[in-house]
Coordinates of C-alpha atoms in Angstrom, one line a residue:
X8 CA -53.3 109.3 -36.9
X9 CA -55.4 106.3 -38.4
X10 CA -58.3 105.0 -37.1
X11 CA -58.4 101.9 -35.5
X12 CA -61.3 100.9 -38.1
X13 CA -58.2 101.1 -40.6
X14 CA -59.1 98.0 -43.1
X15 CA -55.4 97.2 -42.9
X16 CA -55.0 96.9 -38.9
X17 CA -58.5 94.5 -39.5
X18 CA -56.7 92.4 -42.0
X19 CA -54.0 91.6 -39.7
X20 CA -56.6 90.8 -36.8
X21 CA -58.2 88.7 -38.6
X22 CA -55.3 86.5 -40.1
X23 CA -53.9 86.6 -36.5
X24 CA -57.2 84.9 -35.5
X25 CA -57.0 82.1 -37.7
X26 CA -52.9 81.8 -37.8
X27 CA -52.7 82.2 -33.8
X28 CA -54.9 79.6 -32.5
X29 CA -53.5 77.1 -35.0
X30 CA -49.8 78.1 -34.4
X31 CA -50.4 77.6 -30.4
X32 CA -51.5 74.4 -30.9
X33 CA -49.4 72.6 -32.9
X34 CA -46.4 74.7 -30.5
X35 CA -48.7 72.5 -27.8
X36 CA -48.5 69.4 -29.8
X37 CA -44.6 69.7 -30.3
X38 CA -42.8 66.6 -32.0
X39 CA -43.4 66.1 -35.7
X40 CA -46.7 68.6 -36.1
X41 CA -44.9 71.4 -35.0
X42 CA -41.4 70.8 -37.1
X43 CA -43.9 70.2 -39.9
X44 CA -45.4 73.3 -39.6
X45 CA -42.3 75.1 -39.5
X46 CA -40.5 73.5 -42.4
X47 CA -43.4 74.4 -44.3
X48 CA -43.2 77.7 -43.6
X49 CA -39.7 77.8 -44.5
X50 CA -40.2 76.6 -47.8
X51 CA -43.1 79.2 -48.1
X52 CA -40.1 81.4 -46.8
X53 CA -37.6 80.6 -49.2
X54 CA -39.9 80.4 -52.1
X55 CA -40.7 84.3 -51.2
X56 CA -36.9 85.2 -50.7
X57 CA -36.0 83.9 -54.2
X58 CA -38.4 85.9 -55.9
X59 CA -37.9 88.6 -54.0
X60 CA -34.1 88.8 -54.9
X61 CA -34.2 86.9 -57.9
X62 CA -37.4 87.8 -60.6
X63 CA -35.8 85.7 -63.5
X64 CA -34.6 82.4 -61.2
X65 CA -34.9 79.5 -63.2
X66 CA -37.1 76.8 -61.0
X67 CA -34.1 74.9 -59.6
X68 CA -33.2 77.8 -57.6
X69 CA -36.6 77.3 -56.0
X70 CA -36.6 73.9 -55.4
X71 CA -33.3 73.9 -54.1
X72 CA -33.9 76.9 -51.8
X73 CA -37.1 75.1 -50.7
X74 CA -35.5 71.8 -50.3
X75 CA -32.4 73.5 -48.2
X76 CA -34.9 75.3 -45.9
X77 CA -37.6 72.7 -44.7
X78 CA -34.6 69.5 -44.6
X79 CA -32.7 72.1 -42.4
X80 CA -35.9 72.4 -40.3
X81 CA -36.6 68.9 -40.6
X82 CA -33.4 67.4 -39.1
X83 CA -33.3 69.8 -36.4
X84 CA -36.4 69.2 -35.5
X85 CA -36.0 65.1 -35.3
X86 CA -32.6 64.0 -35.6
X87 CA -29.5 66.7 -34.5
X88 CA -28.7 69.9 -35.0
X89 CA -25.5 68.9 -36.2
X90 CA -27.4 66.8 -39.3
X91 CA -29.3 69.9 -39.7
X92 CA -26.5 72.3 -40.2
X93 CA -24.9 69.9 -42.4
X94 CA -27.6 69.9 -44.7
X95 CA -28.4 73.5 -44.5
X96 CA -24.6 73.8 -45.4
X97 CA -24.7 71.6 -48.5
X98 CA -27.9 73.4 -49.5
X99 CA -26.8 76.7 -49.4
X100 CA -23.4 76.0 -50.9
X101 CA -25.2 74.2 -53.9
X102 CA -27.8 77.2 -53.8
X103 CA -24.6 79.1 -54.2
X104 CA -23.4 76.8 -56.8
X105 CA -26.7 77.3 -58.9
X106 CA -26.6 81.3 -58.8
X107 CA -22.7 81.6 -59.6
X108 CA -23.3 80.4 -63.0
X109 CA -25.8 84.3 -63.2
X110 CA -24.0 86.1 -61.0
X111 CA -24.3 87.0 -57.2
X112 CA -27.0 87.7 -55.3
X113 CA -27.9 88.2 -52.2
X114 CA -30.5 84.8 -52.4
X115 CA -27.8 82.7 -51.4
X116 CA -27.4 84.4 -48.1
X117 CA -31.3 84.6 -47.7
X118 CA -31.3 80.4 -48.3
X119 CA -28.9 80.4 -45.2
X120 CA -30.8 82.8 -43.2
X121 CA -34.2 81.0 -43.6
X122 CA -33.1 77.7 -43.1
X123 CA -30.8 78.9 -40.0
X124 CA -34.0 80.8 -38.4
X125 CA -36.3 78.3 -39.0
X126 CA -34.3 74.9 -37.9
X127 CA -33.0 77.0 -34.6
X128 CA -37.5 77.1 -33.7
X129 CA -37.6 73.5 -34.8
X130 CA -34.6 72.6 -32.8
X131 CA -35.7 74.6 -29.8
X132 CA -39.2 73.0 -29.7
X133 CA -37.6 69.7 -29.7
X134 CA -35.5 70.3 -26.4
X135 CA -37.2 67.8 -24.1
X136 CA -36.5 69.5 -21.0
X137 CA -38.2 72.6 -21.2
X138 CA -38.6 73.2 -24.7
X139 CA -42.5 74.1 -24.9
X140 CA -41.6 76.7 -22.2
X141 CA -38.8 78.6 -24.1
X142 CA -40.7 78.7 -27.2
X143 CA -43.7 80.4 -25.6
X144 CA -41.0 82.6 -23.6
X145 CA -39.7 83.6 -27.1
X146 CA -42.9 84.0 -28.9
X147 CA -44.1 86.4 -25.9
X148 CA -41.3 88.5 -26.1
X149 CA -41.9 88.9 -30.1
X150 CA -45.2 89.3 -30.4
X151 CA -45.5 91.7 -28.0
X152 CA -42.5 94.0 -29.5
X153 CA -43.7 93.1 -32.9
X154 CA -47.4 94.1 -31.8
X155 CA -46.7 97.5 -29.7
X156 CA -44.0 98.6 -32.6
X157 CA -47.1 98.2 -35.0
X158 CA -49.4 100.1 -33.0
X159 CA -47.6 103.0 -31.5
X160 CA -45.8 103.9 -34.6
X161 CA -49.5 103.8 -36.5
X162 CA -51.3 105.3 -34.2
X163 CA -49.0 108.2 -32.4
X164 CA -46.1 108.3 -34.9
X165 CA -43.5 110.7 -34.2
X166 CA -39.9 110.6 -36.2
X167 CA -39.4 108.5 -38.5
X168 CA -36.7 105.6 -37.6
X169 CA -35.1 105.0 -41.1
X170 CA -36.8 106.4 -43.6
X171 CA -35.1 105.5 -46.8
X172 CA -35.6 101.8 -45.7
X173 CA -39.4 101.7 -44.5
X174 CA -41.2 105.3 -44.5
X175 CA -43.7 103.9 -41.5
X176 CA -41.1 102.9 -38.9
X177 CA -41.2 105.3 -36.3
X178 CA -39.1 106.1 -33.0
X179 CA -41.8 105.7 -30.9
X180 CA -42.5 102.2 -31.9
X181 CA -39.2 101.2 -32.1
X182 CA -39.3 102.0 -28.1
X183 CA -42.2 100.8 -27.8
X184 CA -41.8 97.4 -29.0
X185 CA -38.3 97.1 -26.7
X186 CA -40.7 97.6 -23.6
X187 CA -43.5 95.4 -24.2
X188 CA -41.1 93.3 -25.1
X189 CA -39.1 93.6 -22.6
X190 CA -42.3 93.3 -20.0
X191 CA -43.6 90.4 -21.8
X192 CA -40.3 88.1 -21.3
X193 CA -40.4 89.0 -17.8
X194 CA -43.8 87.7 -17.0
X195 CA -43.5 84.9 -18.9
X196 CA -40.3 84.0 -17.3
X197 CA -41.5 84.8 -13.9
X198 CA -44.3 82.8 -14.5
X199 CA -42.0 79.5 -15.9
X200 CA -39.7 80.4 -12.0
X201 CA -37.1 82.2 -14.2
X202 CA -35.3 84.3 -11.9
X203 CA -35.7 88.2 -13.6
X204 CA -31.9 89.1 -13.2
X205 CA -31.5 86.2 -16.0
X206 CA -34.6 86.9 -17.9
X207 CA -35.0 90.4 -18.2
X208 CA -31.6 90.7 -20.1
X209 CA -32.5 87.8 -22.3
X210 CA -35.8 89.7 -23.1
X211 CA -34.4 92.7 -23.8
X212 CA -32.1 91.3 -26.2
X213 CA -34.3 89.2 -27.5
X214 CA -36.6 91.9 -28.2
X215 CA -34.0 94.5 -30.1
X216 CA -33.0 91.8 -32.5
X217 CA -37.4 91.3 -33.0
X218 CA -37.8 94.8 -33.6
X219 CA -34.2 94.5 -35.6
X220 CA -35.2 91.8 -38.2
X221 CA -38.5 93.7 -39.1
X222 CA -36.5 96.8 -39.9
X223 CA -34.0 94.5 -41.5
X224 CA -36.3 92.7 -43.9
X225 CA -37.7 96.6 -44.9
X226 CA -34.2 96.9 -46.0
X227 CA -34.1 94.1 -48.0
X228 CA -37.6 94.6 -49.5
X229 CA -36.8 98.0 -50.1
X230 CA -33.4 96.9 -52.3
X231 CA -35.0 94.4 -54.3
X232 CA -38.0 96.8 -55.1
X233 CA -40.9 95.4 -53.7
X234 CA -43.1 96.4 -51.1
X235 CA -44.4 92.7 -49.4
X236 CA -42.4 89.4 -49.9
X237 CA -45.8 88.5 -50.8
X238 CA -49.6 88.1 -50.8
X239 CA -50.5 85.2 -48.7
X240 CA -51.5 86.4 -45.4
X241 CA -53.8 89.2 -45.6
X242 CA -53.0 92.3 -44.0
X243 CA -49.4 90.9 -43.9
X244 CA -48.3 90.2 -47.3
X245 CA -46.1 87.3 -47.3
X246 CA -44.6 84.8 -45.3
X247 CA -41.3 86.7 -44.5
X248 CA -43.6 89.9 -43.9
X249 CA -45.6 87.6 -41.1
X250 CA -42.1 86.5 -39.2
X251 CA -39.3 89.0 -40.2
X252 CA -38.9 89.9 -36.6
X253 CA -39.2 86.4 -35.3
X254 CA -36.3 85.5 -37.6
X255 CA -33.5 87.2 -36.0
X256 CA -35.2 87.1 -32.7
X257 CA -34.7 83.2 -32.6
X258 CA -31.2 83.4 -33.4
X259 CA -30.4 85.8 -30.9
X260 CA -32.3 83.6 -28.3
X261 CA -30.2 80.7 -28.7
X262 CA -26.9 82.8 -28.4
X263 CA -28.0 84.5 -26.0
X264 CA -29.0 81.6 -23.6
X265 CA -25.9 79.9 -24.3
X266 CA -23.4 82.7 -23.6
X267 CA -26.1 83.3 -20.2
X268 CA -28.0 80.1 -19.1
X269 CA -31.4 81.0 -17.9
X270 CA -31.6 78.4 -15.4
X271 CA -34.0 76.3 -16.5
X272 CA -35.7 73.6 -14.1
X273 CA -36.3 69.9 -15.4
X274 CA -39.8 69.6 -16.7

């Protein structure tokens, strides 16, 4: 079992130090500082998923991934969904465009996925009712799966999850990361007057796809060879490594709370 004086585990303390505090305020600030936070971080995103899948892309793959991922985030965050999507669309099809002159790849599909993830945060932020409260809703629920998972499968271990995708991924995180997860979105959604009959499934939900997208993204890092989408948080790696499980978590909160309203009050 490592020590919790593993320089790793430090790394990733001390990048969530400096990344936290900034990330809760510009959440706080909403409105353009927030969607420009985000759409940089997509392009950081999409950058990393190119050269990830992609070794020998030619820079127009870049700058079209880049250019699909923040406009998508850009739009949704201060004009419509709808002109997001369309946009994210016309990227992705062009990014399609672009790699079927060298074959397929899975890049294309990353474009979508990044700009998708991303604009869905930029777009929830953005909801004036009650928007600050449903991103700090989600963000509890993920960090605190993301965080547990982490530490329980480090620390205790146990049987391995799926091996032949990511060799650290244990059972006992995986469960471990559901509850805290799980317990996370209920107090937070207590705390906002959520009743906990609609919360706690949301949480729950929200939670396996956090815990999903990490194990997700191992799969993809492990099929393009590469250990970290990059180097540019320490202790993390890249971008992607940072927000793999928010990814699909913020895609399964949207569905999720349109197929089951939580009931939120008017700010």
């Amino acid at each position: 079992m490592p020590a919790p004086r593993d320089p790793v585990f430090r790394r990733r303390v001390l990048s969530a130090l400096i990344l936290g505090p900034l990330a809760v305020v510009l959440l706080y600030v909403g409105d353009l500082a927030f969607t420009a936070w985000v759409a940089a971080f997509a392009a950081a995103m999409a950058w990393e998923w190119i050269h990830m899948s992609d070794r020998d892309a030619p820079p127009v793959a870049y700058a079209i991934a880049c250019a699909t991922a923040s406009g998508t985030v850009l739009l949704a965050g201060q004009t419509s969904v709808l002109d997001a999507l369309a946009w994210g669309a016309a990227g992705t099809l062009a990014s399609g465009i672009e790699r079927w002159r060298r074959g397929w790849s899975s890049e294309v599909l990353g474009v979508l996925y990044v700009a998708l993830s991303a604009a869905l945060l930029a777009a929830m932020r953005a909801e004036p009712d009650h928007g600050l409260k449903a991103v700090i809703l989600l963000f509890a629920v993920v960090w605190a799966a993301d965080s547990l998972a982490y530490l329980v499968g480090t620390w205790i271990g146990g049987p391995k999850l799926l091996p032949q995708a990511s060799p650290k991924k244990t059972w006992s995180g995986f469960l471990a990361g559901i509850l805290a997860g799980a317990a996370a979105g209920l107090a937070a959604g207590m705390l906002f007057g959520l009743e906990p009959v609609r919360v706690l499934p949301f949480a729950v939900l929200v939670a396996l796809a956090s815990v999903g997208g990490d194990l997700a993204m191992s799969v993809f890092k492990r099929s393009f060879g590469v250990k970290d989408s990059g180097t540019l948080i320490p202790g993390h790696g890249g971008v992607l490594d940072r927000v793999d499980a928010l990814m699909l978590a913020v895609i399964a909160a949207v569905l999720s709370a349109r197929l089951w309203p939580l009931g939120w009050a008017a700010s």
